Amino acid sequence: MDRFDFERLLSSQSNRRRFLLGAGTLTGLAIAGQSWQKVVALPKFSGYPFSLGVASGDPLPNSVVLWTRLAPNPLNGGGMTRQNVRVRWQIAADENMRQVVRVGTTIATPELAHSVHVDVRGLQPDKWYWYQFKVGNELSPIGRTRTAPARRDRIASFRFAFANCQDWQNGYYPAYRHLAEEDVDLVVHLGDYIYEYGPQTGGPRQHNSPEIVTLADYRNRHALYKTDLNLQAAHAAFPWIVTWDDHEVENNYAGLIPEDNQSQQEFLRRRANAYQAYYEHMPLRRSSLPQGPNLQLYRRFTFGDLAQFNVLDTRQYRTDQPCNDGLKPRCTEALDPAATMTGTEQEQWLLRGLDKSPARWNVIAQQTMMAEYDFDARPSAEVFNMDQWDGYVAARARLLTFLNQRRPSNPIVLTGDIHSSWVHDLKLDFSNPASPTVGTEFVGTSITSDFPAQFIAPVRAALPDNPHTKFFDGAFRGYVRCNLTRDRWQSDYRVVSTILDPNASISTSASFVVENGQPGAQRV
Ligand SMILES: [Fe+2]
């Protein structure tokens, strides 16, 4: 008898309510317009159907999303027939899956690449759970997840890690191997989960198709990344909160504007393909189910009275990069008040949320560097990155002015995108070192993606010209581990010795703290 003994659970009178809960999941799918009459109860697979592992995410105090995708042939469309398949799930209070607290059934459909997103309700806050799927006679690996603390609970400490930018072709994921062993409650991913490029030679591993465009392409690319066992281990160990950057669709796209010469219609279709495959492969709630080329990704999470995470989407609603993108002096477009990273609606949502937040630490988890950085070392000349907030000066000024005026408690900005480690004091006026520091920004490096070695020296040379920048390191790959208490935030920059070995070692390259009530970071 396997540990996944649904039959026993479902037949027991005392578990009738749990069965009904599972039935509710079915009803939800039927409402979503997918037929579930023709369901294969005992499917046959050409390979192990859980080849992409399991994941969980978007933790609430009483609920978490459980994810998997049936893919016996992951790199070639998944290998499933075009039939609906019944998938059972269970969640337990112990790692041996003996104290089962909820079970249910859901339907994996070909329309969503046989992905499964179970929004388990009725859980206890601030608690570890273990979960597992079963399809036919096949059992998934057991994953571990954790609910958020209750919203009003006084929380003494909270630990999480954030990661981003994991170009498959640039190296292996020893960082995830170590992240899976960390003592954290949550992983936040800031984007560039996949890269869209075709194969490049010379690296330790290659993409398996030309640049991705179709839905099938994006699915196969997500599946390729998800076959990495270190990545699977990190997903199976913690709930993740994910958001995207540009490469989930295409390098430096903005809203409906592609990087290269594609028609708007072609790009709209491509974005819809990319967004759908993203949903299919991430532990997202049904509220993020894509609607054509749109997907609701910005959202908020609360961890007791200690931390609130505002998770931003700075690609979907963005206006085009000003001044024709790139690294250059600013043209007037970069100062345009209508230029936006977030779109107006998301900006208002962010400011309202910050204004009302009772949390000690108010996190803005987003993509591109928010602090100003003048890449030209000469005091007389300025060069800015137009894809960062430096190209959206008025929008940034609105946010930083708001932080200065409304004073939400301890704003902390988390950033990815630039494949290098940074710490910045966020200044109300970056051109004036005496102006108030209104927040702190931690920029994580990448899991693997490249920061060209020849850029390191010029960036470093410009540091004296950017006195609000407390730290820069371009040489190392890894992630950032954060430990929050009521009095202090600590960020540890965790870096691996190499990405050419999936088992490389890890160390802490630098640690910075922010004291409660004192924006700006100090090295420890
Ligand atoms: Fe990246």
Coordinates of C-alpha atoms and ligand atoms in Angstrom, one line a residue:
M1 CA 0.0 0.0 0.0
D2 CA 1.5 3.3 -0.9
R3 CA 1.5 6.3 1.3
F4 CA -0.8 8.0 -1.1
D5 CA -3.8 6.1 0.0
F6 CA -6.6 8.3 -1.3
E7 CA -9.1 5.5 -1.5
R8 CA -8.9 5.0 2.3
L9 CA -9.3 8.7 2.9
L10 CA -12.1 9.3 0.5
S11 CA -14.1 6.3 1.7
S12 CA -14.0 7.3 5.3
Q13 CA -17.0 9.1 6.5
S14 CA -15.0 11.6 8.6
N15 CA -13.2 12.7 5.4
R16 CA -16.3 13.4 3.4
R17 CA -15.8 17.1 3.6
R18 CA -12.3 16.7 2.1
F19 CA -13.8 14.8 -0.8
L20 CA -16.3 17.6 -1.4
L21 CA -13.4 20.0 -1.3
G22 CA -11.9 18.1 -4.2
A23 CA -15.2 18.1 -6.1
G24 CA -15.2 21.9 -5.7
T25 CA -11.9 22.0 -7.6
L26 CA -13.6 20.1 -10.5
T27 CA -16.5 22.6 -10.5
G28 CA -14.0 25.4 -10.7
L29 CA -12.4 24.0 -13.8
A30 CA -15.8 23.4 -15.4
I31 CA -16.6 27.0 -14.9
A32 CA -13.4 27.9 -16.7
G33 CA -14.9 26.3 -19.8
Q34 CA -13.0 23.0 -20.0
S35 CA -14.9 19.8 -20.5
W36 CA -14.1 17.2 -17.9
Q37 CA -16.6 14.6 -18.9
K38 CA -13.9 12.7 -20.9
V39 CA -11.4 12.1 -18.2
V40 CA -8.7 9.4 -18.3
A41 CA -8.6 7.8 -14.9
L42 CA -5.7 5.4 -15.4
P43 CA -3.5 6.9 -18.1
K44 CA -0.5 5.2 -19.6
F45 CA 2.7 7.2 -19.8
S46 CA 5.7 6.8 -22.1
G47 CA 7.9 8.1 -19.2
Y48 CA 7.7 9.4 -15.7
P49 CA 4.9 12.0 -15.8
F50 CA 6.4 14.2 -13.0
S51 CA 9.7 14.9 -14.9
L52 CA 9.4 18.6 -14.1
G53 CA 9.1 18.2 -10.4
V54 CA 6.6 19.9 -8.1
A55 CA 6.4 23.4 -6.8
S56 CA 4.3 25.6 -4.5
G57 CA 3.7 29.3 -4.3
D58 CA 1.8 32.5 -3.4
P59 CA 1.4 31.6 0.3
L60 CA -1.5 33.2 2.2
P61 CA -2.2 32.5 5.9
N62 CA -4.7 29.7 5.0
S63 CA -3.8 28.8 1.5
V64 CA -1.0 27.9 -0.9
V65 CA -0.9 27.0 -4.6
L66 CA 0.5 23.5 -5.4
W67 CA 1.9 23.0 -8.9
T68 CA 3.0 20.3 -11.2
R69 CA 2.8 19.5 -14.9
L70 CA 2.4 16.0 -16.4
A71 CA 5.2 15.7 -19.0
P72 CA 6.5 12.2 -19.6
N73 CA 8.4 13.6 -22.6
P74 CA 9.2 17.1 -21.4
L75 CA 11.3 18.5 -24.2
N76 CA 9.0 17.5 -27.0
G77 CA 5.6 19.0 -26.1
G78 CA 5.2 17.0 -22.9
G79 CA 4.3 13.7 -24.4
M80 CA 0.7 13.6 -23.3
T81 CA -2.2 12.7 -25.5
R82 CA -4.9 15.3 -26.0
Q83 CA -7.0 14.1 -23.2
N84 CA -8.0 15.4 -19.8
V85 CA -6.4 13.5 -17.0
R86 CA -7.4 13.2 -13.4
V87 CA -4.7 14.2 -10.9
R88 CA -5.0 13.6 -7.2
W89 CA -3.2 15.7 -4.6
Q90 CA -2.8 15.6 -0.9
I91 CA -1.2 17.8 1.7
A92 CA 0.0 16.7 5.1
A93 CA 1.4 18.1 8.3
D94 CA 4.4 15.7 8.2
E95 CA 7.2 14.9 5.7
N96 CA 6.1 11.2 5.6
M97 CA 2.6 12.2 4.4
R98 CA 0.9 10.4 7.3
Q99 CA -1.0 13.3 8.9
V100 CA -2.9 14.2 5.8
V101 CA -5.0 17.3 6.2
R102 CA -6.5 17.9 2.8
V103 CA -6.9 15.8 -0.3
G104 CA -8.5 16.5 -3.7
T105 CA -8.7 15.8 -7.3
T106 CA -8.1 18.2 -10.2
I107 CA -8.1 17.8 -14.0
A108 CA -5.0 18.4 -16.1
T109 CA -6.1 19.5 -19.5
P110 CA -4.2 19.7 -22.8
E111 CA -5.3 23.4 -23.1
L112 CA -3.0 24.2 -20.2
A113 CA -0.3 21.7 -21.2
H114 CA -1.5 19.3 -18.5
S115 CA -0.3 21.7 -15.8
V116 CA -1.9 21.5 -12.4
H117 CA -2.6 24.5 -10.1
V118 CA -4.3 23.6 -6.9
D119 CA -5.3 26.4 -4.6
V120 CA -5.5 24.5 -1.3
R121 CA -7.6 26.3 1.3
G122 CA -8.3 25.8 4.9
L123 CA -4.7 25.5 6.1
Q124 CA -3.2 26.7 9.3
P125 CA -1.1 29.9 9.2
D126 CA 2.7 30.0 9.6
K127 CA 3.1 26.2 9.2
W128 CA 5.1 23.8 7.1
Y129 CA 3.2 21.3 5.0
W130 CA 4.2 18.5 2.6
Y131 CA 2.4 17.7 -0.5
Q132 CA 2.3 15.1 -3.3
F133 CA 0.4 14.3 -6.5
K134 CA -0.7 11.0 -7.9
V135 CA -1.8 10.3 -11.5
G136 CA -2.7 6.7 -12.5
N137 CA -0.3 4.7 -10.5
E138 CA 2.5 7.3 -10.6
L139 CA 3.5 9.3 -7.6
S140 CA 5.2 12.7 -7.7
P141 CA 8.1 13.6 -5.5
I142 CA 7.0 15.1 -2.1
G143 CA 7.3 18.9 -1.9
R144 CA 7.4 21.1 1.2
T145 CA 5.6 24.4 1.5
R146 CA 4.7 26.9 4.2
T147 CA 1.7 29.2 4.8
A148 CA 2.2 32.8 5.7
P149 CA 1.6 34.0 9.3
A150 CA -1.8 35.4 10.0
R151 CA -2.0 39.0 9.0
R152 CA -2.2 40.6 12.4
D153 CA 0.1 38.3 14.2
R154 CA 3.2 39.8 15.8
I155 CA 6.1 38.1 14.1
A156 CA 9.6 38.2 15.6
S157 CA 11.5 37.1 12.5
F158 CA 11.2 36.0 8.9
R159 CA 13.7 34.6 6.4
F160 CA 13.5 34.4 2.7
A161 CA 15.9 34.4 -0.3
F162 CA 15.6 36.1 -3.7
A163 CA 16.9 35.0 -7.0
N164 CA 16.8 35.9 -10.7
C165 CA 18.3 35.5 -14.1
Q166 CA 19.1 31.8 -14.8
D167 CA 20.3 31.6 -18.4
W168 CA 20.6 27.9 -19.0
Q169 CA 23.4 28.3 -21.5
N170 CA 25.7 30.2 -19.2
G171 CA 26.0 27.5 -16.6
Y172 CA 24.6 25.1 -14.0
Y173 CA 22.5 25.9 -11.0
P174 CA 24.7 25.1 -7.9
A175 CA 23.1 28.2 -6.4
Y176 CA 19.8 26.4 -6.3
R177 CA 21.4 23.3 -4.8
H178 CA 22.5 25.4 -1.9
L179 CA 19.4 27.5 -1.8
A180 CA 17.4 24.3 -1.3
E181 CA 19.4 23.8 1.9
E182 CA 18.9 27.3 3.3
D183 CA 16.8 27.9 6.4
V184 CA 14.3 30.2 4.8
D185 CA 10.5 30.3 4.6
L186 CA 10.1 31.6 1.1
V187 CA 11.9 32.2 -2.2
V188 CA 11.1 35.3 -4.3
H189 CA 12.0 35.1 -8.0
L190 CA 12.5 38.5 -9.8
G191 CA 12.4 37.3 -13.3
D192 CA 14.4 36.0 -16.3
Y193 CA 13.3 32.5 -15.3
I194 CA 14.0 31.4 -18.9
Y195 CA 15.8 33.0 -21.8
E196 CA 14.3 33.1 -25.2
Y197 CA 17.5 32.9 -27.3
G198 CA 18.5 30.1 -29.7
P199 CA 21.4 27.8 -29.0
Q200 CA 24.8 29.4 -28.4
T201 CA 28.0 27.3 -28.6
G202 CA 30.8 27.6 -26.1
G203 CA 28.8 27.4 -22.9
P204 CA 28.4 24.4 -20.6
R205 CA 24.9 23.6 -22.0
Q206 CA 22.8 24.7 -24.9
H207 CA 19.2 25.7 -25.6
N208 CA 17.5 23.0 -27.6
S209 CA 15.7 25.1 -30.2
P210 CA 16.0 28.4 -32.1
E211 CA 14.7 31.6 -30.6
I212 CA 11.3 30.8 -29.1
V213 CA 8.1 32.3 -30.6
T214 CA 5.2 29.8 -30.6
L215 CA 3.4 28.4 -27.6
A216 CA 5.0 25.0 -28.2
D217 CA 8.4 26.7 -28.2
Y218 CA 7.8 28.5 -24.9
R219 CA 6.5 25.3 -23.3
N220 CA 9.5 23.3 -24.4
R221 CA 11.8 26.0 -23.1
H222 CA 10.2 26.2 -19.7
A223 CA 10.3 22.4 -19.6
L224 CA 14.0 22.4 -20.4
Y225 CA 14.8 24.7 -17.5
K226 CA 12.5 22.7 -15.2
T227 CA 14.4 19.5 -15.9
D228 CA 17.3 20.9 -13.8
L229 CA 17.4 18.9 -10.6
N230 CA 18.9 21.7 -8.5
L231 CA 16.1 24.0 -9.6
Q232 CA 13.5 21.3 -8.9
A233 CA 15.0 20.9 -5.4
A234 CA 14.7 24.6 -4.6
H235 CA 11.0 24.5 -5.8
A236 CA 10.3 21.4 -3.7
A237 CA 11.8 22.9 -0.6
F238 CA 9.9 26.3 -0.3
P239 CA 6.9 28.2 -1.6
W240 CA 8.0 30.7 -4.3
I241 CA 6.6 34.0 -5.2
V242 CA 7.5 34.7 -8.8
T243 CA 7.4 37.7 -11.1
W244 CA 8.9 38.1 -14.5
D245 CA 11.3 40.4 -16.3
D246 CA 11.8 40.6 -20.1
H247 CA 13.3 37.3 -21.1
E248 CA 10.2 35.4 -20.3
V249 CA 9.0 37.0 -23.5
E250 CA 11.9 38.8 -25.3
N251 CA 14.9 40.9 -24.4
N252 CA 13.9 44.5 -23.4
Y253 CA 10.4 44.3 -24.7
A254 CA 8.1 47.1 -23.3
G255 CA 4.3 46.5 -23.2
L256 CA 3.4 45.7 -26.8
I257 CA 6.7 46.9 -28.2
P258 CA 9.1 44.1 -29.2
E259 CA 12.9 44.4 -29.2
D260 CA 13.2 43.6 -32.8
N261 CA 11.2 44.2 -35.9
Q262 CA 8.1 42.2 -35.4
S263 CA 4.7 43.6 -36.3
Q264 CA 2.5 44.5 -33.3
Q265 CA 0.1 41.7 -34.2
E266 CA 2.9 39.1 -34.3
F267 CA 4.3 40.4 -31.1
L268 CA 0.9 40.3 -29.4
R269 CA 0.6 36.6 -30.3
R270 CA 4.1 35.9 -29.2
R271 CA 3.5 37.7 -25.8
A272 CA 0.2 35.7 -25.4
N273 CA 2.2 32.5 -26.0
A274 CA 4.9 33.4 -23.6
Y275 CA 2.5 34.5 -20.9
Q276 CA 0.4 31.3 -21.2
A277 CA 3.5 29.1 -20.9
Y278 CA 4.7 31.2 -18.0
Y279 CA 1.4 30.6 -16.2
E280 CA 1.5 26.9 -17.0
H281 CA 4.9 26.5 -15.4
M282 CA 4.6 28.6 -12.3
P283 CA 2.8 28.0 -9.0
L284 CA 0.4 30.9 -9.6
R285 CA -3.3 31.3 -8.5
R286 CA -6.1 31.2 -11.0
S287 CA -6.3 35.0 -10.7
S288 CA -3.1 35.0 -12.8
L289 CA -4.7 32.8 -15.6
P290 CA -3.8 34.7 -18.8
Q291 CA -6.6 36.5 -20.7
G292 CA -5.2 36.5 -24.2
P293 CA -2.0 38.6 -24.2
N294 CA -2.6 39.9 -20.6
L295 CA -1.7 38.3 -17.3
Q296 CA -2.3 39.8 -13.9
L297 CA 1.0 39.3 -12.1
Y298 CA 1.4 42.3 -9.7
R299 CA 0.1 41.3 -6.3
R300 CA 0.7 41.7 -2.6
F301 CA 1.7 39.3 0.2
T302 CA 1.7 39.9 3.9
F303 CA 3.8 38.0 6.5
G304 CA 2.2 38.9 9.9
D305 CA 2.9 42.5 11.0
L306 CA 6.6 42.1 10.0
A307 CA 6.7 42.3 6.2
Q308 CA 4.6 43.1 3.2
F309 CA 5.8 42.3 -0.3
N310 CA 4.6 44.3 -3.2
V311 CA 5.5 42.2 -6.2
L312 CA 5.7 44.3 -9.4
D313 CA 5.4 43.7 -13.1
T314 CA 7.5 46.3 -14.8
R315 CA 7.3 44.9 -18.4
Q316 CA 3.6 44.4 -19.3
Y317 CA 2.5 48.0 -18.9
R318 CA 5.7 49.8 -19.6
T319 CA 6.2 52.6 -22.1
D320 CA 9.0 52.2 -24.6
Q321 CA 12.5 52.6 -23.4
P322 CA 13.3 56.3 -24.0
C323 CA 16.1 57.7 -26.2
N324 CA 16.1 54.5 -28.3
D325 CA 17.2 52.3 -25.3
G326 CA 20.8 51.5 -24.4
L327 CA 23.5 53.1 -22.2
K328 CA 23.7 56.8 -23.0
P329 CA 23.2 60.4 -21.8
R330 CA 19.5 61.1 -21.1
C331 CA 17.4 62.7 -23.8
T332 CA 14.3 64.6 -22.8
E333 CA 12.1 61.5 -23.3
A334 CA 13.7 60.0 -20.2
L335 CA 12.2 62.9 -18.2
D336 CA 8.7 62.6 -19.7
P337 CA 6.1 62.4 -16.8
A338 CA 4.1 60.0 -19.0
A339 CA 6.9 57.5 -19.2
T340 CA 6.1 54.6 -17.0
M341 CA 7.5 51.3 -15.8
T342 CA 4.4 50.1 -14.1
G343 CA 1.4 51.8 -15.8
T344 CA -0.8 54.2 -13.9
E345 CA -3.1 51.5 -12.4
Q346 CA -0.2 49.5 -10.9
E347 CA 1.5 52.7 -9.6
Q348 CA -1.6 53.8 -7.8
W349 CA -2.1 50.3 -6.4
L350 CA 1.5 50.3 -5.1
L351 CA 1.2 53.7 -3.5
R352 CA -2.2 52.9 -1.9
G353 CA -0.8 49.6 -0.6
L354 CA 2.3 51.2 0.9
D355 CA 0.2 54.0 2.5
K356 CA -2.1 51.5 4.2
S357 CA 0.5 49.0 5.2
P358 CA 0.9 48.2 8.9
A359 CA 4.1 46.1 8.2
R360 CA 7.4 46.9 9.7
W361 CA 9.3 46.2 6.5
N362 CA 7.7 47.2 3.2
V363 CA 9.2 45.3 0.3
I364 CA 9.0 46.3 -3.4
A365 CA 10.1 43.2 -5.3
Q366 CA 10.7 44.2 -8.9
Q367 CA 13.1 44.0 -11.8
T368 CA 15.4 46.8 -13.0
M369 CA 17.7 48.9 -10.9
M370 CA 15.8 51.8 -9.2
A371 CA 18.7 53.8 -7.9
E372 CA 20.4 56.2 -10.3
Y373 CA 23.7 55.0 -11.6
D374 CA 25.9 57.2 -13.8
F375 CA 28.1 54.7 -15.6
D376 CA 30.4 57.5 -16.8
A377 CA 33.2 57.8 -14.3
R378 CA 33.9 61.4 -15.4
P379 CA 32.1 63.9 -13.1
S380 CA 31.5 66.1 -16.1
A381 CA 29.7 63.4 -18.2
E382 CA 26.7 61.2 -17.6
V383 CA 25.6 57.8 -19.0
F384 CA 22.5 56.0 -17.9
N385 CA 20.8 52.7 -18.6
M386 CA 17.5 53.5 -20.4
D387 CA 16.0 50.2 -19.6
Q388 CA 16.3 50.9 -15.8
W389 CA 14.4 53.4 -13.7
D390 CA 17.1 55.9 -14.9
G391 CA 15.1 56.0 -18.2
Y392 CA 11.8 56.7 -16.3
V393 CA 13.0 59.6 -14.1
A394 CA 9.6 61.2 -13.4
A395 CA 7.9 57.9 -12.4
R396 CA 10.8 57.1 -10.0
A397 CA 10.6 60.6 -8.6
R398 CA 6.9 60.2 -7.9
L399 CA 7.6 57.0 -5.9
L400 CA 10.6 58.3 -4.0
T401 CA 8.7 61.6 -3.2
F402 CA 5.8 59.5 -1.9
L403 CA 8.2 57.5 0.3
N404 CA 9.6 60.8 1.7
Q405 CA 6.2 62.4 2.3
R406 CA 4.1 59.5 3.5
R407 CA 6.9 57.6 5.2
P408 CA 5.7 54.0 5.0
S409 CA 7.8 51.9 7.4
N410 CA 11.2 50.8 6.1
P411 CA 10.9 50.6 2.3
I412 CA 13.2 47.9 0.8
V413 CA 13.5 47.5 -2.9
L414 CA 14.6 44.1 -4.3
T415 CA 16.0 44.1 -7.8
G416 CA 17.3 41.6 -10.4
D417 CA 18.0 42.1 -14.1
I418 CA 21.6 43.4 -14.1
H419 CA 23.4 40.2 -13.3
S420 CA 25.6 41.8 -10.6
S421 CA 25.3 42.5 -6.9
W422 CA 24.6 46.1 -5.7
V423 CA 23.5 47.9 -2.6
H424 CA 22.1 51.5 -2.9
D425 CA 20.7 54.1 -0.7
L426 CA 17.6 55.4 -2.4
K427 CA 17.9 59.2 -2.4
L428 CA 15.1 61.7 -2.8
D429 CA 17.5 63.6 -5.0
F430 CA 20.4 61.5 -6.3
S431 CA 22.3 64.5 -7.5
N432 CA 22.6 65.8 -3.9
P433 CA 24.3 63.5 -1.4
A434 CA 22.8 65.5 1.4
S435 CA 19.3 64.8 0.3
P436 CA 17.2 62.4 2.5
T437 CA 17.7 58.6 2.0
V438 CA 14.1 57.3 1.7
G439 CA 14.7 53.6 1.2
T440 CA 17.2 50.9 0.6
E441 CA 17.8 48.8 -2.6
F442 CA 19.3 45.4 -2.7
V443 CA 20.2 44.2 -6.2
G444 CA 20.8 40.4 -6.5
T445 CA 23.3 39.0 -8.9
S446 CA 22.2 36.2 -11.2
I447 CA 21.8 32.4 -10.8
T448 CA 23.9 32.0 -13.9
S449 CA 23.4 34.9 -16.4
D450 CA 26.5 36.7 -17.5
F451 CA 27.9 40.0 -16.4
P452 CA 30.7 40.6 -18.9
A453 CA 34.0 40.7 -17.2
Q454 CA 35.1 43.7 -19.2
F455 CA 32.3 45.9 -17.7
I456 CA 33.5 45.3 -14.1
A457 CA 36.3 47.8 -14.1
P458 CA 34.4 50.7 -15.7
V459 CA 31.4 50.2 -13.4
R460 CA 33.8 50.2 -10.4
A461 CA 35.6 53.3 -11.7
A462 CA 32.2 55.1 -11.6
L463 CA 31.5 54.3 -8.0
P464 CA 33.0 57.6 -6.6
D465 CA 30.6 59.4 -8.9
N466 CA 27.7 57.6 -7.3
P467 CA 28.1 58.1 -3.6
H468 CA 24.7 56.5 -2.7
T469 CA 26.0 53.2 -4.1
K470 CA 27.4 51.2 -1.2
F471 CA 28.4 48.0 -3.0
F472 CA 29.0 46.6 -6.4
D473 CA 30.3 43.2 -7.4
G474 CA 30.1 41.8 -10.9
A475 CA 32.2 38.7 -10.6
F476 CA 30.0 36.3 -8.8
R477 CA 26.7 34.3 -9.3
G478 CA 24.3 33.4 -6.6
Y479 CA 21.3 34.7 -4.7
V480 CA 20.5 36.9 -1.7
R481 CA 19.3 35.6 1.7
C482 CA 17.4 38.0 3.9
N483 CA 16.8 37.8 7.6
L484 CA 14.3 40.2 9.1
T485 CA 13.6 40.9 12.7
R486 CA 11.6 43.8 14.2
D487 CA 14.8 45.8 14.6
R488 CA 17.0 44.8 11.7
W489 CA 17.1 43.6 8.1
Q490 CA 20.1 41.7 7.0
S491 CA 20.9 40.8 3.4
D492 CA 23.6 38.1 2.8
Y493 CA 25.0 37.9 -0.7
R494 CA 25.5 34.2 -1.2
V495 CA 27.8 33.4 -4.1
V496 CA 28.9 30.1 -5.7
S497 CA 32.6 29.3 -6.6
T498 CA 31.7 28.5 -10.2
I499 CA 28.7 27.8 -12.4
L500 CA 30.6 25.3 -14.4
D501 CA 30.0 22.6 -11.8
P502 CA 26.5 21.9 -10.6
N503 CA 28.0 20.9 -7.2
A504 CA 30.1 24.0 -6.7
S505 CA 30.5 25.4 -3.2
I506 CA 28.9 28.5 -1.7
S507 CA 30.0 31.3 0.6
T508 CA 28.8 34.7 1.7
S509 CA 30.6 37.5 -0.1
A510 CA 29.1 40.4 1.7
S511 CA 26.4 41.2 4.3
F512 CA 24.5 44.5 4.7
V513 CA 22.0 45.6 7.4
V514 CA 19.3 48.1 7.6
E515 CA 18.3 49.2 11.1
N516 CA 14.6 49.8 11.7
G517 CA 13.7 53.4 11.1
Q518 CA 17.0 54.2 9.4
P519 CA 16.8 53.9 5.6
G520 CA 20.1 53.0 4.0
A521 CA 22.4 50.0 4.3
Q522 CA 25.5 49.4 6.4
R523 CA 28.1 46.7 5.7
V524 CA 28.7 44.2 8.5
Ligands
FE1 FE 18.6 38.6 -16.8

